[in-house]
Short mmCIF file of C-alpha atoms and ligand atoms in Angstrom, two decimals:
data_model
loop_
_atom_site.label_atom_id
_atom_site.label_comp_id
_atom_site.label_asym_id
_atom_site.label_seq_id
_atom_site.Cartn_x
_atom_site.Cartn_y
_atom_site.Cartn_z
CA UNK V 23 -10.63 11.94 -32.57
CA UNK V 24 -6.85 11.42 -32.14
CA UNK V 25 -5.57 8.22 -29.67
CA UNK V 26 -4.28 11.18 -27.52
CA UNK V 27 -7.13 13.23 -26.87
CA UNK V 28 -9.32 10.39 -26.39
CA UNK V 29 -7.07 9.10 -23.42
CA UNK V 30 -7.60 12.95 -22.21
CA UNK V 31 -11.43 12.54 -22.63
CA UNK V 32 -11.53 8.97 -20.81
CA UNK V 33 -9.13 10.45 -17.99
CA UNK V 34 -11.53 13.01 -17.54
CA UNK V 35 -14.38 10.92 -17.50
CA UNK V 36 -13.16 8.62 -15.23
CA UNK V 37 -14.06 10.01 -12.06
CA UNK V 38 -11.53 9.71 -9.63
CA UNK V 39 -12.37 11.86 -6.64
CA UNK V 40 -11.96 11.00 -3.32
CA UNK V 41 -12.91 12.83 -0.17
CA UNK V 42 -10.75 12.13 2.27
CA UNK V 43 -12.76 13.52 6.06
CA UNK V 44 -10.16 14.07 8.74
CA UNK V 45 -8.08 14.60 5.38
CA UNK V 46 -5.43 17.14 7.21
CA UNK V 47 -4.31 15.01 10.17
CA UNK V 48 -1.51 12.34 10.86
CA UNK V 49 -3.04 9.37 8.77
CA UNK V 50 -5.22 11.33 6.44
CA UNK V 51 -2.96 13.66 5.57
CA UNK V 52 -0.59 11.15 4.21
CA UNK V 53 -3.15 8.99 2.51
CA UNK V 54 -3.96 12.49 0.62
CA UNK V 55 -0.45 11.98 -0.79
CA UNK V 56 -0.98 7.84 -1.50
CA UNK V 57 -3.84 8.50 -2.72
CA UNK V 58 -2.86 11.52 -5.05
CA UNK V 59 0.08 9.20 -6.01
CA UNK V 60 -1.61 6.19 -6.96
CA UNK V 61 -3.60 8.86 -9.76
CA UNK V 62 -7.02 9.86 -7.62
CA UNK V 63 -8.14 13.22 -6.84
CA UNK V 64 -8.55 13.47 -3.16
CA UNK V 65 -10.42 16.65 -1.78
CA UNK V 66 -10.38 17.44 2.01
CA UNK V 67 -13.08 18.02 4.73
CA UNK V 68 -11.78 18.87 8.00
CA UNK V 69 -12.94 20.82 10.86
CA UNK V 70 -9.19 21.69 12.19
CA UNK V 71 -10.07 20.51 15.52
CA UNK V 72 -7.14 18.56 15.96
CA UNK V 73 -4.75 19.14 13.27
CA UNK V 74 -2.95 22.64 11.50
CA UNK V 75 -3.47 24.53 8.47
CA UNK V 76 -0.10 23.99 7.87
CA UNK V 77 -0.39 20.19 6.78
CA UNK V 78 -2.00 21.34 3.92
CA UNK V 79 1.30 23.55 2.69
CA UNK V 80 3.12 20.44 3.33
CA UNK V 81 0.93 19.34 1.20
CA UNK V 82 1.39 21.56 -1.50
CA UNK V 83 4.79 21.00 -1.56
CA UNK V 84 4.79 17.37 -1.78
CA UNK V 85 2.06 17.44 -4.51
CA UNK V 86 3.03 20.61 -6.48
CA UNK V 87 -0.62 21.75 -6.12
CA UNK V 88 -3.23 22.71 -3.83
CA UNK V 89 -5.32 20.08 -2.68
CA UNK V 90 -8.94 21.70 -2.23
CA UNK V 91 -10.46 21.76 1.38
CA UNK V 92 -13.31 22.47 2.98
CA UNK V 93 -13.34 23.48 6.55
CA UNK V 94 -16.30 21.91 8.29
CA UNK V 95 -16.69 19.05 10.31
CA UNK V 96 -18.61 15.72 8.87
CA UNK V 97 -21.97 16.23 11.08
CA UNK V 98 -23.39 18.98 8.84
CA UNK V 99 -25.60 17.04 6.03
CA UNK V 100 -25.95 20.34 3.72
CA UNK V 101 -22.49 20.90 3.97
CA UNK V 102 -21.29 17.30 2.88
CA UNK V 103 -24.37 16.95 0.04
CA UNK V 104 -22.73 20.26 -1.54
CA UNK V 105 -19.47 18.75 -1.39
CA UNK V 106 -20.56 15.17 -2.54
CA UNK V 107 -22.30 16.90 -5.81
CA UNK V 108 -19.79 19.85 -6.42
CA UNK V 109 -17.24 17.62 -6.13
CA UNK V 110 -18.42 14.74 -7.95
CA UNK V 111 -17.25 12.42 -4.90
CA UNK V 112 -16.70 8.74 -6.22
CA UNK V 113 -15.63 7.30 -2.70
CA UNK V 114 -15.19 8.43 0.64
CA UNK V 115 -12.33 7.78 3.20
CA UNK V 116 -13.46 8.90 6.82
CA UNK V 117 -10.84 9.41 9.13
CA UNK V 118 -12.33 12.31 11.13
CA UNK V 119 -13.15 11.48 14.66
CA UNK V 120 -11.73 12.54 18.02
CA UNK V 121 -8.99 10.19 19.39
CA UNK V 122 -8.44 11.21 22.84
CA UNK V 123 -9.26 8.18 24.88
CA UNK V 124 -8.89 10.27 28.45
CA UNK V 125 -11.45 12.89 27.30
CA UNK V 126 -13.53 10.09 25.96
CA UNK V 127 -13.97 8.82 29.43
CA UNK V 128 -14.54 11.94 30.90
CA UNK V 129 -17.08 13.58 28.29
CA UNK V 130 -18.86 10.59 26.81
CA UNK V 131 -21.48 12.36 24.85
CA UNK V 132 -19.48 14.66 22.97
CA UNK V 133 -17.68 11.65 21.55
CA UNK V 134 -20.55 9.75 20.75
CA UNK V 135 -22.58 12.43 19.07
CA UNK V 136 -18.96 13.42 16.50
CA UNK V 137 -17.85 10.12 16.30
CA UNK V 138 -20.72 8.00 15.39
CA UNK V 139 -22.89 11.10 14.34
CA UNK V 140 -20.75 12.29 11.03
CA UNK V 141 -20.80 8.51 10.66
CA UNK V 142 -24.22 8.29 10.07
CA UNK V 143 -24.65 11.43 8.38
CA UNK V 144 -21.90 10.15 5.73
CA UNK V 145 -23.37 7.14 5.14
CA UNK V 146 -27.06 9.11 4.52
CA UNK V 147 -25.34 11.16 2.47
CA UNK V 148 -23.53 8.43 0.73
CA UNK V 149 -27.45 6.76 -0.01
CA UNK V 150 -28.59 9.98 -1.46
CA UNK V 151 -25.86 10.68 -3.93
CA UNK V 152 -25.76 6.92 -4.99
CA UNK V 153 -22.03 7.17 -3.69
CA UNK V 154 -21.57 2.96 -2.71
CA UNK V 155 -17.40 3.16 -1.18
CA UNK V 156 -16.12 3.82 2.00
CA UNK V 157 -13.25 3.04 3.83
CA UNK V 158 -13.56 3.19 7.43
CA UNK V 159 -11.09 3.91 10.02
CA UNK V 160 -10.99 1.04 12.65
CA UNK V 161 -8.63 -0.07 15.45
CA UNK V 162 -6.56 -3.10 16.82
CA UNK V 163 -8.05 -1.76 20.38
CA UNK V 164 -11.28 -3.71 19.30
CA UNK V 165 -9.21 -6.53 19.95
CA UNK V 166 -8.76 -6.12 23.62
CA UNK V 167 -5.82 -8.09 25.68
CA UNK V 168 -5.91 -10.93 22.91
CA UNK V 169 -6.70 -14.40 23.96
CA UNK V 170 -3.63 -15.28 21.22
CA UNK V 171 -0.87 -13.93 19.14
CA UNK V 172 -0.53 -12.77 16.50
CA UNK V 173 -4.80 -11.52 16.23
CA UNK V 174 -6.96 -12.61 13.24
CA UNK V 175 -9.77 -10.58 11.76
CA UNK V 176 -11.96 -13.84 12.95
CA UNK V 177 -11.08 -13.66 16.37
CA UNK V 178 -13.71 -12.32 19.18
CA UNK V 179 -13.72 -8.75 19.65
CA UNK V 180 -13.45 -7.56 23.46
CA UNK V 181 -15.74 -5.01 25.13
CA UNK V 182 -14.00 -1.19 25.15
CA UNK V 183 -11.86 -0.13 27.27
CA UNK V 184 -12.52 3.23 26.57
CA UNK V 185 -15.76 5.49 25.09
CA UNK V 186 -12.95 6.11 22.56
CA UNK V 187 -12.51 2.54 21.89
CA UNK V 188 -16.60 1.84 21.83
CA UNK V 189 -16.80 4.64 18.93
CA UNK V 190 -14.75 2.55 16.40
CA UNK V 191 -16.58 -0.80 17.75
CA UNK V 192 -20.14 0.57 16.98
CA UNK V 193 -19.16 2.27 14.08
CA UNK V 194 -17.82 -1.18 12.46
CA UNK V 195 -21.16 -2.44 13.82
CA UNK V 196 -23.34 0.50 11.91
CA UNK V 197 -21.32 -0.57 8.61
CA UNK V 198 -22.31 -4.51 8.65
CA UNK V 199 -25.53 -4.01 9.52
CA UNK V 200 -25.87 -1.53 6.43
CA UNK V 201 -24.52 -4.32 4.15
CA UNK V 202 -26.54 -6.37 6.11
CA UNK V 203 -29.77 -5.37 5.28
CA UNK V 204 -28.56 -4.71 1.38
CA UNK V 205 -28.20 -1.02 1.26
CA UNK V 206 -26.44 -0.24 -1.67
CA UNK V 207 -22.40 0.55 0.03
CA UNK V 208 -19.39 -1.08 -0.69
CA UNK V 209 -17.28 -0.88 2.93
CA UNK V 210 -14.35 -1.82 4.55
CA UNK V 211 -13.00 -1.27 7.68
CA UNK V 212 -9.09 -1.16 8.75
CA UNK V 213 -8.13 -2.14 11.53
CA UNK V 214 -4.92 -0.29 12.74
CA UNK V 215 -2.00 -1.33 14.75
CA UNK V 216 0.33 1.54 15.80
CA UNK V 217 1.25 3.95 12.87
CA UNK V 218 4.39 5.94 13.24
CA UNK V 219 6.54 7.78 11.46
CA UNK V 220 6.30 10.79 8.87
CA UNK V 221 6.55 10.94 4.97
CA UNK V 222 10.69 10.97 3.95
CA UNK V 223 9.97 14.51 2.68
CA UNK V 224 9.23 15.25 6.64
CA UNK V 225 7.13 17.95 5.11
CA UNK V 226 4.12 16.24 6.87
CA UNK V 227 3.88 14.09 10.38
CA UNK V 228 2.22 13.62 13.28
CA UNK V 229 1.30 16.91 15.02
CA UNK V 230 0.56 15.95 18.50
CA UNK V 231 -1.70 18.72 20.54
CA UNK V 232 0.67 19.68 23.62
CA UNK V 233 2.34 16.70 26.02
CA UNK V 234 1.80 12.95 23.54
CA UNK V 235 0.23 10.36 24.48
CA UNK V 236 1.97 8.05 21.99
CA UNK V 237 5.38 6.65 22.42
CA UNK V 238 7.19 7.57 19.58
CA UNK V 239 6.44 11.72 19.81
CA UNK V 240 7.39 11.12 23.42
CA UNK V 241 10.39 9.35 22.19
CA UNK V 242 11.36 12.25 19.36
CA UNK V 243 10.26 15.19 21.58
CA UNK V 244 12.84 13.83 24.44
CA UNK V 245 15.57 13.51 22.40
CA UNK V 246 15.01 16.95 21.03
CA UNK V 247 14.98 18.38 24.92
CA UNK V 248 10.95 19.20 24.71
CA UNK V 249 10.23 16.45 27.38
CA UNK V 250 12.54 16.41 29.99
CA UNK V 251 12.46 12.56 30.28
CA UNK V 252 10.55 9.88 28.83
CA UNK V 253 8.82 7.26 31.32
CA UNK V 254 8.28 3.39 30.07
CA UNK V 255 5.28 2.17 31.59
CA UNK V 256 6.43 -0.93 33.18
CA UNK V 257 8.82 -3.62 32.63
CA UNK V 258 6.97 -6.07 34.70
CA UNK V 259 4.86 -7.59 31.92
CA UNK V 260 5.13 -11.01 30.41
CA UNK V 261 7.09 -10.12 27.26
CA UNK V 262 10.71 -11.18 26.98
CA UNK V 263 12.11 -7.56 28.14
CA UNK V 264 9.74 -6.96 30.04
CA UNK V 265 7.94 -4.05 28.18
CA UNK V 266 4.73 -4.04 26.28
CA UNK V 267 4.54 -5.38 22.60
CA UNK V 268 2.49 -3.54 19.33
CA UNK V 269 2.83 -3.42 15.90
CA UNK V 270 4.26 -0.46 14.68
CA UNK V 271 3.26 0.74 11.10
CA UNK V 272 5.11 2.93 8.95
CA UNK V 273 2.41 5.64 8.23
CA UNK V 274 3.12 5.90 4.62
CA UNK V 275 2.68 1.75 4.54
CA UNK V 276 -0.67 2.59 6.71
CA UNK V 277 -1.74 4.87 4.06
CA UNK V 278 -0.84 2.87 0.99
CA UNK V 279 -3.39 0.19 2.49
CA UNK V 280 -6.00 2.37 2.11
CA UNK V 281 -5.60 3.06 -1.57
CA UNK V 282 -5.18 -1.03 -2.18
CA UNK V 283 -8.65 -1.02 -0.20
CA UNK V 284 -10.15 1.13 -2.23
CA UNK V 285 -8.95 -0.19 -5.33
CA UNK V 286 -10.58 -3.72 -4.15
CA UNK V 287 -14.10 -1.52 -3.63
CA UNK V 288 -13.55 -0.37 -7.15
CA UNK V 289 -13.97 -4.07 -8.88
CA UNK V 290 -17.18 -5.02 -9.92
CA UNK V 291 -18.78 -7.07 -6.81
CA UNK V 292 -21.72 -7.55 -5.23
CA UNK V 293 -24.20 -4.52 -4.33
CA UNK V 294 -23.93 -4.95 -0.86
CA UNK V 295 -20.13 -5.57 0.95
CA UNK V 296 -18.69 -5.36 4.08
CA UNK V 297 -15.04 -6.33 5.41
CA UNK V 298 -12.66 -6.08 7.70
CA UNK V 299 -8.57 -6.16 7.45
CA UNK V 300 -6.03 -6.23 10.12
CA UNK V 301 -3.05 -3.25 8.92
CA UNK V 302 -0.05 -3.87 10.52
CA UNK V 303 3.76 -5.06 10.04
CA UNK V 304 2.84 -8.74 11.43
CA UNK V 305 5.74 -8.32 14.12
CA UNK V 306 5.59 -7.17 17.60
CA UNK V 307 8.57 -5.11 19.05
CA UNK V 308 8.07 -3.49 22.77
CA UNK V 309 9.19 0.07 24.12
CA UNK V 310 12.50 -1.16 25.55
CA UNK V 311 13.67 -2.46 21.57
CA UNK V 312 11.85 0.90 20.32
CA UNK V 313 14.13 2.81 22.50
CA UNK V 314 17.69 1.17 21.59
CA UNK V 315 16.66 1.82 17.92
CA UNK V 316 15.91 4.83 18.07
CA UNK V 317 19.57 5.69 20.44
CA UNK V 318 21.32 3.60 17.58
CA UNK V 319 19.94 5.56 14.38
CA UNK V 320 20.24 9.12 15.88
CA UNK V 321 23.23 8.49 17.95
CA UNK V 322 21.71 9.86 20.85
CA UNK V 323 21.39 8.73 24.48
CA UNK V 324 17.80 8.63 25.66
CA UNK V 325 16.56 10.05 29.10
CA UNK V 326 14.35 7.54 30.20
CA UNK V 327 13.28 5.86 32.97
CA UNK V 328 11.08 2.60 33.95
CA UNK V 329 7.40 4.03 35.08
CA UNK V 330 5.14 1.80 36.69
CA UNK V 331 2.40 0.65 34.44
CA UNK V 332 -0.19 2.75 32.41
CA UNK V 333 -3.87 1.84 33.37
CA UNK V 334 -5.51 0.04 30.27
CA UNK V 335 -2.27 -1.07 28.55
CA UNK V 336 -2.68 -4.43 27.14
CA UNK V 337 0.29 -6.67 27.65
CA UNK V 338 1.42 -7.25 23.87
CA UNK V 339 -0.74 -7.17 20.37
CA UNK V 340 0.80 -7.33 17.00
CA UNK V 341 -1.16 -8.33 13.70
CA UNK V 342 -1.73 -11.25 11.15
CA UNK V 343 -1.90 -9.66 8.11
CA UNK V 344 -2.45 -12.45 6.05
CA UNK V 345 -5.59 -11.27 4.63
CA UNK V 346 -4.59 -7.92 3.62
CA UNK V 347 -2.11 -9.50 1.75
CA UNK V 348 -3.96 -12.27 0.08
CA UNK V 349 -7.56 -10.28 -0.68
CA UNK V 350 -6.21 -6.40 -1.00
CA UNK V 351 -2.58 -7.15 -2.14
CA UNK V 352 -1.46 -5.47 0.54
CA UNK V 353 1.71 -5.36 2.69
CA UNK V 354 3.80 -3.27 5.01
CA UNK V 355 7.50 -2.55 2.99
CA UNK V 356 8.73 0.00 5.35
CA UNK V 357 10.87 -1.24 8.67
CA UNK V 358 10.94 -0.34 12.39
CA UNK V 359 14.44 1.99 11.19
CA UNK V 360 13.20 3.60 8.60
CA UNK V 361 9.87 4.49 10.44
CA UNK V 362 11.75 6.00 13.46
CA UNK V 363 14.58 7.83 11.12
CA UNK V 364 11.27 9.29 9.46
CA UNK V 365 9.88 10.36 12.76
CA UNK V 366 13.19 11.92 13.72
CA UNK V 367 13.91 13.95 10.72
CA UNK V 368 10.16 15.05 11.10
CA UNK V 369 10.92 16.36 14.64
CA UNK V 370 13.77 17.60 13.73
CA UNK V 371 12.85 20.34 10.78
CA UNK V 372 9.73 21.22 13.18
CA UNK V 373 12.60 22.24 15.39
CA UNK V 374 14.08 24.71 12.40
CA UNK V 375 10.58 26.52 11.82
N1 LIG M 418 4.39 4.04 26.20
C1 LIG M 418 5.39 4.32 27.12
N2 LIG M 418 5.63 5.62 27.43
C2 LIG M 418 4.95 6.66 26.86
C3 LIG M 418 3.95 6.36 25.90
C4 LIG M 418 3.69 5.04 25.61
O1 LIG M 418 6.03 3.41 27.66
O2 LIG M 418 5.22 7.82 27.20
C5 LIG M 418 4.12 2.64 25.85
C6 LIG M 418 2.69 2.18 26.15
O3 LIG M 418 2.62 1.66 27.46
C7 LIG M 418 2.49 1.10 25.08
C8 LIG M 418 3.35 1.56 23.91
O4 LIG M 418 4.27 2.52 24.45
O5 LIG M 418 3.01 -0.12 25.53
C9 LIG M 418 2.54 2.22 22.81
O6 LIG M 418 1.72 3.21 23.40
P1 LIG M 418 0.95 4.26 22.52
O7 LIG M 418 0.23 5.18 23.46
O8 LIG M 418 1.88 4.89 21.53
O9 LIG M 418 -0.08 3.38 21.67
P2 LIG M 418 -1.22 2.36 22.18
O10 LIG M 418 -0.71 1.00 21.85
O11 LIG M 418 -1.46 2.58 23.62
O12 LIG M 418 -2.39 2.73 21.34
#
């Protein structure tokens, strides 16, 4: 056989597919992109709960092909079993879960039972299949109002402040007790700081459901005259301006980690693994600097005005992402800028549809 069709024959053998759950909203539809960029095969399952059938034209555009989808949410074993064989799923990334920490508090069981319930169906399907990676979606929020800055994977993590918050806590839980008692899975878990911003194309970006919750949508949607006014929640904290501190993440850098994570999975290791990395920039920057940057690069005045406090808002949290670095070969590249011109240009063609 020719050198050329046996390169063909390996590529084809090599199997390369990666369902992505959640797979059509803010994060997961990016890491679709990284992920189809760095040469895998990602196939969606999502339930459209939270996120629009039009993600997956953007999509299609970015890609220059369809990537296949199932609609269904992760709690349906039959469902995912079909998928995982039809498919011929090497590795899973599970990003579906609801995120709304308010309705979290208020409706506790429904959270519990999608959040932590796909979990565990995933991970039975995973055993059945023989599947052994997953990458989990995790949070800085497990890290509570930090005893020290900047937070290190080894540090304490804080009880919830939120049902929300309790999901990703137990779920990391479920996964090291799996490698704990030597089940056959290969796992990590990221741990999130604040993404934001949209891929450069601003075909894709975060689709927020009605008034955001997050700054920066609250930021673009003001200065495009959907929000009358934006309110920053405080300026009485301990912080040299007097706003809160996070890390904000480009999303594409976000999503990039997750490819580098699974690429770690996919070296030969032990049977059973479980980890944890920290994914953010490594530098804090609070509302009040967010603000001016985002007046200076659009060349727009802001309406805003100081708000008193938000209840749960920890005073400032920004990552060491040391490990990333030095285990996945991971970093952010992207800066604050170019993650809030991203965001802008995103709002700003959702203005032209
Ligand atoms: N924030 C704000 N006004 C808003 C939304 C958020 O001042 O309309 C602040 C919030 O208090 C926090 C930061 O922006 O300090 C980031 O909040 P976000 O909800 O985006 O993320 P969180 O860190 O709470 O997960």
């Amino acid at each position: 056989m020719c050198l050329p069709c046996l390169r063909l024959l390996k590529f084809k053998m090599t199997n390369n597919t990666i369902l992505v759950t959640g797979g059509a909203g803010y994060i997961g539809s990016h890491t679709v992109v990284a992920l189809a960029e760095a040469g895998y095969r990602p196939v969606i399952i999502d339930d459209f709960s939270n996120s629009q059938q039009s993600v997956l034209d953007g999509l299609k555009q970015i890609l220059g092909y369809e990537v296949p989808c199932v609609v269904h949410d992760c709690n349906d074993p039959a469902t995912l079993l079909d998928l995982f064989q039809r498919e011929n799923v090497r590795g899973v990334i599970h990003f579906a879960a609801f995120k709304a920490v308010g309705e979290s508090m208020a409706e506790p069981l429904k959270y519990y039972r999608n959040n932590l319930g796909s979990l565990i169906t995933l991970l039975e399907v995973m055993l059945e299949t023989g599947v052994t990676d997953l990458i989990f979606s995790s949070s800085c929020t497990v890290y509570g109002e930090p005893d020290s800055l900047p937070v290190v994977e080894t540090m304490p993590v804080k009880p919830a402040a939120s049902v929300y918050g309790n999901t990703k806590q137990v779920g990391e839980e479920i996964l090291r007790d799996m490698a704990a008692a030597g089940k056959p899975v290969k796992i990590i878990s990221l741990r999130y700081f604040n993404p934001i911003g949209a891929h450069p194309s601003a075909l894709i970006g975060e689709l927020p459901l009605g008034v955001p919750n997050n700054l920066v949508p609250y930021i673009t949607q003001t200065a495009a005259g959907i929000r009358e006014q934006l309110s920053v929640f405080g300026d009485d904290y301990p912080t040299p301006d007097g706003s809160c501190i996070r890390d904000y993440i480009h999303v594409m850098d976000l999503a990039e980690a997750h490819v580098a994570a699974l690429q770690a999975l996919g070296q030969p290791g032990p049977g059973s693994h479980y980890d944890v990395f920290n994914i953010g920039t490594g530098l804090g920057h609070s509302v009040l600097e967010l603000v001016r940057t985002f007046e200076n690069l659009s060349g727009r005045r802001l309406n805003y005005r100081i708000g008193p406090r938000r209840a749960g808002d920890i005073t400032a949290v920004y990552a060491d992402a040391t490990k990333a670095w030095e285990q996945l070969g991971w970093s952010a590249k992207r800066s604050l800028r170019e993650a809030l011109e991203d965001a802008w240009r995103w709002q700003q063609q959702l203005e032209k549809k």
